[in-house]
mmCIF file of C-alpha atoms and ligand atoms in Angstrom:
data_model
loop_
_atom_site.group_PDB
_atom_site.id
_atom_site.type_symbol
_atom_site.label_atom_id
_atom_site.label_comp_id
_atom_site.label_asym_id
_atom_site.label_seq_id
_atom_site.Cartn_x
_atom_site.Cartn_y
_atom_site.Cartn_z
ATOM 1 C CA MET C 24 281.316 0.327 36.303
ATOM 2 C CA ASN C 25 282.945 -0.749 39.535
ATOM 3 C CA LEU C 26 280.715 -0.343 42.573
ATOM 4 C CA VAL C 27 282.181 -0.949 46.027
ATOM 5 C CA ASP C 28 280.089 -1.208 49.157
ATOM 6 C CA ILE C 29 281.546 1.379 51.534
ATOM 7 C CA THR C 30 278.951 1.004 54.309
ATOM 8 C CA ALA C 31 281.407 -0.847 56.564
ATOM 9 C CA ILE C 32 284.104 1.771 55.962
ATOM 10 C CA LYS C 33 281.638 4.535 56.814
ATOM 11 C CA VAL C 34 280.600 2.806 60.039
ATOM 12 C CA LEU C 35 284.256 2.354 60.994
ATOM 13 C CA ASP C 36 284.982 5.983 60.213
ATOM 14 C CA ARG C 37 282.098 7.099 62.420
ATOM 15 C CA LEU C 38 283.224 4.820 65.258
ATOM 16 C CA LYS C 39 286.742 6.212 64.943
ATOM 17 C CA SER C 40 285.443 9.789 65.136
ATOM 18 C CA GLU C 41 283.282 8.974 68.165
ATOM 19 C CA PHE C 42 286.265 7.344 69.847
ATOM 20 C CA VAL C 43 288.484 10.391 69.233
ATOM 21 C CA ALA C 44 285.779 12.713 70.553
ATOM 22 C CA LYS C 45 285.242 10.622 73.685
ATOM 23 C CA VAL C 46 288.939 10.208 74.504
ATOM 24 C CA SER C 47 289.594 13.908 73.878
ATOM 25 C CA HIS C 48 286.746 14.883 76.143
ATOM 26 C CA GLU C 49 288.005 12.600 78.933
ATOM 27 C CA LEU C 50 291.558 13.944 78.663
ATOM 28 C CA ARG C 51 290.685 17.600 78.681
ATOM 29 C CA SER C 52 289.687 18.193 82.294
ATOM 30 C CA PRO C 53 292.550 16.318 84.050
ATOM 31 C CA LEU C 54 295.021 18.040 81.741
ATOM 32 C CA SER C 55 293.549 21.447 82.501
ATOM 33 C CA THR C 56 293.898 20.663 86.208
ATOM 34 C CA ILE C 57 297.557 19.683 85.782
ATOM 35 C CA HIS C 58 298.137 22.879 83.803
ATOM 36 C CA GLU C 59 296.604 25.058 86.509
ATOM 37 C CA GLN C 60 298.496 23.247 89.279
ATOM 38 C CA LEU C 61 301.786 23.682 87.429
ATOM 39 C CA ALA C 62 301.045 27.387 87.123
ATOM 40 C CA VAL C 63 300.463 27.632 90.892
ATOM 41 C CA VAL C 64 303.612 25.670 91.775
ATOM 42 C CA LEU C 65 305.694 27.716 89.336
ATOM 43 C CA ASN C 66 304.378 30.911 90.852
ATOM 44 C CA ASP C 67 305.243 29.766 94.382
ATOM 45 C CA MET C 68 308.680 28.553 93.330
ATOM 46 C CA VAL C 69 309.976 31.909 92.133
ATOM 47 C CA GLU C 70 313.131 32.789 94.079
ATOM 48 C CA VAL C 71 313.106 29.643 96.253
ATOM 49 C CA ALA C 72 313.686 26.792 93.810
ATOM 50 C CA PRO C 73 316.761 26.203 91.643
ATOM 51 C CA ARG C 74 316.522 27.710 88.143
ATOM 52 C CA ASP C 75 316.776 24.278 86.485
ATOM 53 C CA ASN C 76 313.719 22.964 88.309
ATOM 54 C CA GLN C 77 311.783 26.060 87.327
ATOM 55 C CA LYS C 78 312.794 25.520 83.702
ATOM 56 C CA ILE C 79 311.656 21.884 83.735
ATOM 57 C CA LEU C 80 308.272 22.796 85.187
ATOM 58 C CA ALA C 81 307.841 25.725 82.793
ATOM 59 C CA ARG C 82 308.480 23.305 79.916
ATOM 60 C CA ALA C 83 305.936 20.852 81.367
ATOM 61 C CA LYS C 84 303.415 23.691 81.565
ATOM 62 C CA GLU C 85 304.089 24.591 77.911
ATOM 63 C CA LYS C 86 303.573 20.959 76.889
ATOM 64 C CA THR C 87 300.281 20.642 78.749
ATOM 65 C CA HIS C 88 299.169 23.871 77.089
ATOM 66 C CA GLY C 89 299.997 22.304 73.692
ATOM 67 C CA LEU C 90 298.010 19.170 74.561
ATOM 68 C CA ILE C 91 295.016 21.226 75.681
ATOM 69 C CA SER C 92 295.032 23.091 72.324
ATOM 70 C CA LEU C 93 295.296 19.779 70.471
ATOM 71 C CA ILE C 94 292.325 18.367 72.357
ATOM 72 C CA GLY C 95 290.324 21.546 71.742
ATOM 73 C CA ASP C 96 291.023 21.273 68.004
ATOM 74 C CA LEU C 97 290.131 17.548 67.921
ATOM 75 C CA LEU C 98 286.842 18.261 69.666
ATOM 76 C CA ASP C 99 286.103 21.132 67.263
ATOM 77 C CA LEU C 100 286.759 18.858 64.295
ATOM 78 C CA SER C 101 284.498 16.111 65.580
ATOM 79 C CA ARG C 102 281.744 18.629 66.310
ATOM 80 C CA ILE C 103 282.042 19.965 62.766
ATOM 81 C CA GLU C 104 281.908 16.396 61.397
ATOM 82 C CA GLU C 105 278.771 15.718 63.407
ATOM 83 C CA GLY C 106 277.272 18.854 61.906
ATOM 84 C CA VAL C 107 276.611 20.535 65.240
ATOM 85 C CA ILE C 108 278.547 23.636 64.261
ATOM 86 C CA CYS C 109 277.079 26.092 61.746
ATOM 87 C CA THR C 110 273.587 25.343 62.991
ATOM 88 C CA GLU C 111 272.619 28.855 63.974
ATOM 89 C CA PRO C 112 272.994 31.108 60.968
ATOM 90 C CA LYS C 113 272.227 34.771 61.454
ATOM 91 C CA PRO C 114 273.161 37.928 59.571
ATOM 92 C CA VAL C 115 276.791 38.758 60.335
ATOM 93 C CA LYS C 116 278.629 41.938 59.400
ATOM 94 C CA ILE C 117 281.878 40.344 58.305
ATOM 95 C CA ASP C 118 283.947 43.561 58.437
ATOM 96 C CA ALA C 119 282.957 44.157 62.071
ATOM 97 C CA LEU C 120 283.749 40.520 62.915
ATOM 98 C CA LEU C 121 287.171 40.815 61.246
ATOM 99 C CA GLU C 122 287.879 44.065 63.127
ATOM 100 C CA ASP C 123 287.100 42.273 66.411
ATOM 101 C CA ILE C 124 289.433 39.375 65.603
ATOM 102 C CA ILE C 125 292.224 41.767 64.597
ATOM 103 C CA GLN C 126 291.701 43.721 67.809
ATOM 104 C CA PHE C 127 291.868 40.484 69.803
ATOM 105 C CA LEU C 128 295.112 39.376 68.102
ATOM 106 C CA GLN C 129 296.660 42.867 68.061
ATOM 107 C CA SER C 130 298.894 42.287 71.103
ATOM 108 C CA LYS C 131 300.253 39.049 69.602
ATOM 109 C CA ALA C 132 301.201 40.967 66.422
ATOM 110 C CA ALA C 133 302.589 43.892 68.424
ATOM 111 C CA SER C 134 304.859 41.539 70.385
ATOM 112 C CA LYS C 135 306.434 40.656 67.005
ATOM 113 C CA LYS C 136 306.472 44.318 65.871
ATOM 114 C CA GLN C 137 304.105 43.443 63.019
ATOM 115 C CA SER C 138 301.567 45.777 61.529
ATOM 116 C CA ILE C 139 298.085 44.373 61.019
ATOM 117 C CA GLY C 140 294.957 45.962 59.603
ATOM 118 C CA LEU C 141 291.699 45.574 57.706
ATOM 119 C CA LYS C 142 290.981 47.061 54.281
ATOM 120 C CA ARG C 143 287.412 47.332 53.016
ATOM 121 C CA LEU C 144 287.727 47.239 49.229
ATOM 122 C CA ALA C 145 283.989 47.536 48.542
ATOM 123 C CA ALA C 146 281.784 50.444 49.558
ATOM 124 C CA ASP C 147 278.892 48.338 50.729
ATOM 125 C CA ILE C 148 279.580 44.941 52.285
ATOM 126 C CA PRO C 149 276.352 42.934 52.645
ATOM 127 C CA PRO C 150 275.745 40.819 55.753
ATOM 128 C CA LEU C 151 276.528 37.117 55.553
ATOM 129 C CA GLN C 152 274.029 34.476 56.733
ATOM 130 C CA ALA C 153 276.230 32.218 58.828
ATOM 131 C CA ASP C 154 277.014 30.980 62.308
ATOM 132 C CA PRO C 155 279.213 33.744 63.806
ATOM 133 C CA LEU C 156 281.187 31.170 65.822
ATOM 134 C CA ALA C 157 282.113 29.330 62.631
ATOM 135 C CA LEU C 158 283.266 32.589 61.015
ATOM 136 C CA GLU C 159 285.294 33.495 64.100
ATOM 137 C CA SER C 160 286.995 30.125 64.008
ATOM 138 C CA ILE C 161 287.784 30.399 60.268
ATOM 139 C CA PHE C 162 289.267 33.889 60.337
ATOM 140 C CA GLY C 163 290.751 33.569 63.825
ATOM 141 C CA ASN C 164 292.770 30.578 62.602
ATOM 142 C CA LEU C 165 293.861 32.215 59.338
ATOM 143 C CA ILE C 166 294.905 35.501 60.964
ATOM 144 C CA ALA C 167 296.673 33.753 63.875
ATOM 145 C CA ASN C 168 298.589 31.643 61.328
ATOM 146 C CA ALA C 169 299.577 34.779 59.392
ATOM 147 C CA ILE C 170 301.014 36.259 62.606
ATOM 148 C CA ASN C 171 302.715 32.986 63.628
ATOM 149 C CA TYR C 172 304.369 32.306 60.287
ATOM 150 C CA THR C 173 305.543 35.893 59.661
ATOM 151 C CA PRO C 174 308.827 37.087 61.158
ATOM 152 C CA GLU C 175 309.305 40.193 63.286
ATOM 153 C CA GLY C 176 308.474 43.459 61.580
ATOM 154 C CA GLY C 177 306.239 41.874 58.913
ATOM 155 C CA THR C 178 302.836 42.989 57.694
ATOM 156 C CA ILE C 179 299.466 41.260 57.786
ATOM 157 C CA LYS C 180 296.663 42.673 55.665
ATOM 158 C CA VAL C 181 293.093 41.480 55.806
ATOM 159 C CA GLN C 182 291.031 42.575 52.809
ATOM 160 C CA VAL C 183 287.325 42.227 52.218
ATOM 161 C CA ASP C 184 285.382 42.815 49.005
ATOM 162 C CA ILE C 185 282.726 41.257 46.785
ATOM 163 C CA ALA C 186 283.312 38.841 43.903
ATOM 164 C CA GLY C 187 280.082 38.032 42.046
ATOM 165 C CA ILE C 188 277.732 36.282 44.476
ATOM 166 C CA ASN C 189 280.512 35.829 47.023
ATOM 167 C CA LEU C 190 282.084 37.796 49.793
ATOM 168 C CA ARG C 191 285.839 37.563 49.352
ATOM 169 C CA VAL C 192 288.228 37.796 52.282
ATOM 170 C CA LYS C 193 291.989 37.703 51.760
ATOM 171 C CA VAL C 194 294.520 37.263 54.539
ATOM 172 C CA VAL C 195 297.832 38.460 53.120
ATOM 173 C CA ASP C 196 301.127 38.146 54.985
ATOM 174 C CA THR C 197 304.778 38.908 54.291
ATOM 175 C CA GLY C 198 305.860 35.731 56.075
ATOM 176 C CA PHE C 199 307.982 32.635 55.503
ATOM 177 C CA GLY C 200 305.726 31.378 52.707
ATOM 178 C CA ILE C 201 305.078 27.749 51.759
ATOM 179 C CA GLU C 202 306.812 25.734 49.046
ATOM 180 C CA GLU C 203 304.581 24.675 46.140
ATOM 181 C CA LYS C 204 304.946 20.946 46.962
ATOM 182 C CA HIS C 205 303.249 21.449 50.364
ATOM 183 C CA LEU C 206 300.387 23.668 49.197
ATOM 184 C CA ASP C 207 297.818 20.933 48.550
ATOM 185 C CA LYS C 208 298.695 19.110 51.787
ATOM 186 C CA ILE C 209 298.483 21.865 54.404
ATOM 187 C CA PHE C 210 294.705 21.382 54.641
ATOM 188 C CA ASN C 211 295.235 17.726 55.665
ATOM 189 C CA ARG C 212 295.014 16.801 59.333
ATOM 190 C CA PHE C 213 298.273 17.057 61.279
ATOM 191 C CA TYR C 214 300.259 18.241 58.248
ATOM 192 C CA ARG C 215 302.883 20.791 59.324
ATOM 193 C CA VAL C 216 305.709 22.187 57.196
ATOM 194 C CA LYS C 217 308.987 22.086 59.060
ATOM 195 C CA THR C 218 311.744 24.372 57.817
ATOM 196 C CA ASP C 219 314.621 26.082 59.629
ATOM 197 C CA LYS C 220 312.354 29.093 60.064
ATOM 198 C CA THR C 221 309.235 27.301 61.266
ATOM 199 C CA ARG C 222 310.452 24.311 63.290
ATOM 200 C CA PHE C 223 310.243 26.164 66.617
ATOM 201 C CA ILE C 224 306.714 27.424 66.046
ATOM 202 C CA THR C 225 304.276 25.266 67.985
ATOM 203 C CA GLY C 226 300.948 24.158 66.559
ATOM 204 C CA THR C 227 298.622 21.210 66.165
ATOM 205 C CA GLY C 228 298.344 20.908 62.383
ATOM 206 C CA LEU C 229 294.567 20.968 62.798
ATOM 207 C CA GLY C 230 293.839 24.679 62.247
ATOM 208 C CA LEU C 231 293.593 24.587 58.456
ATOM 209 C CA PRO C 232 291.565 21.320 58.365
ATOM 210 C CA ILE C 233 289.068 23.038 60.708
ATOM 211 C CA VAL C 234 289.044 26.121 58.454
ATOM 212 C CA LYS C 235 288.455 23.964 55.354
ATOM 213 C CA GLU C 236 285.645 21.878 56.926
ATOM 214 C CA LEU C 237 283.849 24.986 58.178
ATOM 215 C CA ILE C 238 284.140 26.805 54.843
ATOM 216 C CA THR C 239 282.862 23.736 52.975
ATOM 217 C CA SER C 240 279.888 23.502 55.328
ATOM 218 C CA LEU C 241 279.109 27.142 54.463
ATOM 219 C CA ASN C 242 279.291 26.273 50.721
ATOM 220 C CA GLY C 243 282.407 28.362 50.325
ATOM 221 C CA VAL C 244 285.925 27.732 49.071
ATOM 222 C CA VAL C 245 289.420 28.480 50.342
ATOM 223 C CA ASP C 246 292.566 28.821 48.288
ATOM 224 C CA VAL C 247 296.196 29.625 49.001
ATOM 225 C CA GLU C 248 298.965 31.238 47.009
ATOM 226 C CA SER C 249 302.445 31.494 48.412
ATOM 227 C CA VAL C 250 306.000 32.440 47.547
ATOM 228 C CA PRO C 251 308.671 31.080 49.900
ATOM 229 C CA GLY C 252 310.517 33.935 51.579
ATOM 230 C CA LYS C 253 307.958 36.496 50.391
ATOM 231 C CA GLY C 254 304.623 35.556 51.956
ATOM 232 C CA SER C 255 301.260 33.868 51.604
ATOM 233 C CA THR C 256 297.726 34.837 50.669
ATOM 234 C CA PHE C 257 294.739 32.806 51.843
ATOM 235 C CA THR C 258 291.556 33.662 49.906
ATOM 236 C CA VAL C 259 288.119 32.706 51.204
ATOM 237 C CA LEU C 260 284.945 32.954 49.121
ATOM 238 C CA LEU C 261 281.610 32.704 50.929
ATOM 239 C CA PRO C 262 278.285 32.955 49.084
ATOM 240 C CA VAL C 263 276.007 35.800 50.160
ATOM 241 C CA LYS C 264 272.456 34.483 50.331
ATOM 242 C CA THR C 265 269.698 36.997 49.665
HETATM 243 P P1 LIG S 72 299.442 24.684 62.790
HETATM 244 O O1 LIG S 72 299.566 26.153 62.538
HETATM 245 O O2 LIG S 72 298.862 24.358 64.121
HETATM 246 O O3 LIG S 72 300.701 23.938 62.496
HETATM 247 P P2 LIG S 72 297.584 24.626 60.548
HETATM 248 O O4 LIG S 72 296.703 23.492 60.084
HETATM 249 O O5 LIG S 72 296.912 25.902 60.889
HETATM 250 O O6 LIG S 72 298.393 24.045 61.758
HETATM 251 O O7 LIG S 72 298.661 24.906 59.421
HETATM 252 C C1 LIG S 72 299.363 23.811 58.821
HETATM 253 C C2 LIG S 72 300.736 24.246 58.329
HETATM 254 O O8 LIG S 72 300.596 25.144 57.226
HETATM 255 C C3 LIG S 72 301.537 25.017 59.367
HETATM 256 O O9 LIG S 72 302.243 24.148 60.225
HETATM 257 C C4 LIG S 72 302.466 25.838 58.488
HETATM 258 O O10 LIG S 72 303.566 25.050 58.100
HETATM 259 C C5 LIG S 72 301.633 26.111 57.249
HETATM 260 N N1 LIG S 72 301.016 27.467 57.282
HETATM 261 C C6 LIG S 72 299.751 27.779 57.641
HETATM 262 N N2 LIG S 72 299.519 29.107 57.502
HETATM 263 C C7 LIG S 72 300.675 29.651 57.044
HETATM 264 C C8 LIG S 72 301.086 30.977 56.679
HETATM 265 N N3 LIG S 72 300.261 32.028 56.778
HETATM 266 N N4 LIG S 72 302.355 31.141 56.239
HETATM 267 C C9 LIG S 72 303.210 30.088 56.119
HETATM 268 N N5 LIG S 72 302.881 28.814 56.445
HETATM 269 C C10 LIG S 72 301.629 28.592 56.897
#
């Protein structure tokens, strides 16, 4: 047997995580200030400044928005790693939580002329013992991705039922799909698939790693099936504790 002492590696890994968390935290508030100030200047500039200048500032505002999302995701990941998320489990009615998320993202889907809805495939859906914020983050990310990576006029279906001891939630879209060779990598940090269809969609590449970490901490599993050009299905299994 080959035993390797990984204590040093673990210490390094923890230091690295602490460093990322600290830097992210320090960057967030000045960036938010810049973002707000750009919004004010842009608002005041309408009609007085040349179009080109307005375009440049609008682009800068978009970029700061992207950085703020990235920092938010990095902080979420380090909080999950530290184990400070998922600390307050309570009974959650998953179908009501999914309805709320769909309601919240409805206007985003409507702007792409997509139809989105929830299907309850079991008569009685038992409550789940979990931190509601963790569940919101998991399904918020998966449903937002389904909307993002589905073209205009597509359909997003969220289904909930029971599979043995688990609650099963499927997020099914008729979107761009993902080639087989990428499927095992999309849960890695910063991994983004760039195709002609998806290269203009902005993102951080941290959504699915957050989803995976949270689901693992709830003793669940997540799986994906996808056919390029047809769509993707993300399936989440979460154990119902009695
Ligand atoms: P982001 O969406 O910020 O890029 P994610 O970690 O959420 O990061 O997703 C990683 C990659 O997986 C995305 O860039 C995209 O290429 C692919 N992906 C995720 N969800 C879908 C989906 N529903 N349909 C097609 N591709 C997807």
